[in-house]
PDB file of C-alpha atoms in Angstrom:
ATOM      1  CA  MET A   1      -8.390  -1.470 -13.268  1.00 84.00           C
ATOM      2  CA  LEU A   2      -5.212  -2.914 -11.853  1.00 90.00           C
ATOM      3  CA  THR A   3      -5.288  -6.555 -10.827  1.00 94.00           C
ATOM      4  CA  GLN A   4      -4.604  -7.616  -7.257  1.00 96.00           C
ATOM      5  CA  GLU A   5      -1.324  -9.173  -8.403  1.00 96.00           C
ATOM      6  CA  GLN A   6      -0.193  -5.958 -10.172  1.00 96.00           C
ATOM      7  CA  VAL A   7      -0.953  -3.866  -7.107  1.00 96.00           C
ATOM      8  CA  LEU A   8       0.733  -6.337  -4.754  1.00 97.00           C
ATOM      9  CA  GLU A   9       3.856  -6.312  -6.935  1.00 97.00           C
ATOM     10  CA  LYS A  10       3.956  -2.484  -6.815  1.00 97.00           C
ATOM     11  CA  LEU A  11       3.487  -2.522  -3.048  1.00 97.00           C
ATOM     12  CA  ARG A  12       6.376  -4.955  -2.659  1.00 98.00           C
ATOM     13  CA  GLU A  13       8.610  -2.623  -4.695  1.00 97.00           C
ATOM     14  CA  TRP A  14       7.582   0.417  -2.648  1.00 97.00           C
ATOM     15  CA  MET A  15       7.984  -1.336   0.702  1.00 97.00           C
ATOM     16  CA  GLU A  16      11.500  -2.393  -0.214  1.00 97.00           C
ATOM     17  CA  GLU A  17      12.416   1.013  -1.664  1.00 97.00           C
ATOM     18  CA  LEU A  18      10.873   3.161   1.089  1.00 96.00           C
ATOM     19  CA  PHE A  19      11.168   1.054   4.228  1.00 96.00           C
ATOM     20  CA  GLU A  20      13.709  -1.686   3.384  1.00 97.00           C
ATOM     21  CA  ILE A  21      11.080  -4.387   3.954  1.00 97.00           C
ATOM     22  CA  GLU A  22      11.794  -7.690   2.224  1.00 97.00           C
ATOM     23  CA  PRO A  23       9.332  -8.160  -0.680  1.00 97.00           C
ATOM     24  CA  GLU A  24       8.468 -11.693   0.458  1.00 97.00           C
ATOM     25  CA  SER A  25       7.282 -10.244   3.803  1.00 97.00           C
ATOM     26  CA  VAL A  26       4.625  -8.214   1.998  1.00 98.00           C
ATOM     27  CA  GLN A  27       1.736 -10.683   1.964  1.00 98.00           C
ATOM     28  CA  LEU A  28      -1.962  -9.851   1.652  1.00 98.00           C
ATOM     29  CA  ASP A  29      -2.688 -10.820   5.266  1.00 98.00           C
ATOM     30  CA  ALA A  30       0.291  -8.913   6.708  1.00 98.00           C
ATOM     31  CA  ASN A  31      -0.657  -6.183   9.168  1.00 98.00           C
ATOM     32  CA  LEU A  32       1.089  -2.944   8.237  1.00 96.00           C
ATOM     33  CA  MET A  33       1.861  -1.907  11.803  1.00 95.00           C
ATOM     34  CA  THR A  34       2.482  -5.136  13.676  1.00 97.00           C
ATOM     35  CA  ASP A  35       3.961  -7.316  10.921  1.00 97.00           C
ATOM     36  CA  LEU A  36       5.715  -4.751   8.722  1.00 97.00           C
ATOM     37  CA  ASP A  37       6.392  -1.975  11.255  1.00 96.00           C
ATOM     38  CA  VAL A  38       4.829   0.720   9.054  1.00 95.00           C
ATOM     39  CA  ASP A  39       3.851   3.711  11.186  1.00 92.00           C
ATOM     40  CA  SER A  40       1.673   6.738  10.430  1.00 88.00           C
ATOM     41  CA  ILE A  41       4.624   8.729   9.071  1.00 91.00           C
ATOM     42  CA  ASP A  42       5.504   5.845   6.732  1.00 93.00           C
ATOM     43  CA  ALA A  43       1.876   5.718   5.623  1.00 90.00           C
ATOM     44  CA  ILE A  44       2.216   9.276   4.280  1.00 91.00           C
ATOM     45  CA  ASP A  45       5.055   8.115   2.011  1.00 94.00           C
ATOM     46  CA  LEU A  46       2.829   5.279   0.854  1.00 94.00           C
ATOM     47  CA  VAL A  47      -0.036   7.679   0.092  1.00 93.00           C
ATOM     48  CA  VAL A  48       2.342   9.754  -2.085  1.00 94.00           C
ATOM     49  CA  LYS A  49       3.259   6.611  -4.061  1.00 95.00           C
ATOM     50  CA  ILE A  50      -0.412   5.689  -4.470  1.00 94.00           C
ATOM     51  CA  LYS A  51      -1.134   9.170  -5.827  1.00 94.00           C
ATOM     52  CA  GLU A  52       1.754   8.817  -8.311  1.00 94.00           C
ATOM     53  CA  LEU A  53       0.407   5.440  -9.461  1.00 93.00           C
ATOM     54  CA  THR A  54      -3.275   6.363  -9.770  1.00 92.00           C
ATOM     55  CA  GLY A  55      -2.963  10.063 -10.557  1.00 94.00           C
ATOM     56  CA  LYS A  56      -5.590  10.710  -7.884  1.00 94.00           C
ATOM     57  CA  GLN A  57      -5.545  12.201  -4.411  1.00 93.00           C
ATOM     58  CA  VAL A  58      -6.036   9.597  -1.704  1.00 90.00           C
ATOM     59  CA  ASN A  59      -9.101  10.297   0.394  1.00 86.00           C
ATOM     60  CA  PRO A  60      -7.992  10.209   4.059  1.00 84.00           C
ATOM     61  CA  GLU A  61     -11.370   8.645   4.886  1.00 84.00           C
ATOM     62  CA  ASP A  62     -10.544   5.689   2.595  1.00 81.00           C
ATOM     63  CA  PHE A  63      -7.166   5.216   4.194  1.00 85.00           C
ATOM     64  CA  LYS A  64      -7.970   5.551   7.892  1.00 85.00           C
ATOM     65  CA  ASN A  65      -9.341   1.995   8.140  1.00 89.00           C
ATOM     66  CA  VAL A  66      -6.391   0.426   6.324  1.00 94.00           C
ATOM     67  CA  ARG A  67      -4.734  -2.207   8.500  1.00 95.00           C
ATOM     68  CA  THR A  68      -3.413  -4.910   6.174  1.00 97.00           C
ATOM     69  CA  VAL A  69      -1.673  -5.150   2.824  1.00 97.00           C
ATOM     70  CA  GLN A  70      -4.999  -6.420   1.406  1.00 97.00           C
ATOM     71  CA  ASP A  71      -6.672  -3.192   2.583  1.00 96.00           C
ATOM     72  CA  VAL A  72      -4.083  -1.115   0.706  1.00 96.00           C
ATOM     73  CA  VAL A  73      -4.523  -3.258  -2.415  1.00 96.00           C
ATOM     74  CA  THR A  74      -8.305  -2.741  -2.246  1.00 95.00           C
ATOM     75  CA  VAL A  75      -7.967   1.055  -1.901  1.00 94.00           C
ATOM     76  CA  ILE A  76      -5.597   1.200  -4.893  1.00 94.00           C
ATOM     77  CA  GLN A  77      -7.835  -1.045  -7.000  1.00 94.00           C
ATOM     78  CA  ASN A  78     -10.896   1.088  -6.189  1.00 92.00           C
ATOM     79  CA  MET A  79      -9.002   4.273  -7.049  1.00 91.00           C
ATOM     80  CA  SER A  80      -7.712   2.861 -10.321  1.00 89.00           C
ATOM     81  CA  ALA A  81     -11.207   1.728 -11.307  1.00 87.00           C
ATOM     82  CA  ALA A  82     -12.922   5.063 -10.583  1.00 76.00           C
TER      83      ALA A  82
END
C-alpha cells in the first residue's frame, strides 16, 4: 500500500502537470473545487492518472464523494491496498 506521503507527492506532480497548480497549494485539507479550481472535467483526467498508478479502474461510486485532496489520497490508498 502506498503511504499518504507517497500519494500526496504523486498528486502534487499531477496537479502541476495537468492543471498548472503549484505543488505547495496541494495540501490535504485543500478543497478540489473551491481551493484548487478542479472541475468535473479535470476530475476525469485525475481518474485516468489514478488508473495508471494503481492499474485498477476507479469506481465512480468511490469518487463521487471526493471533495478534498485527503479524499483523493484515501481513494488511492484503498485502491492500492486492495
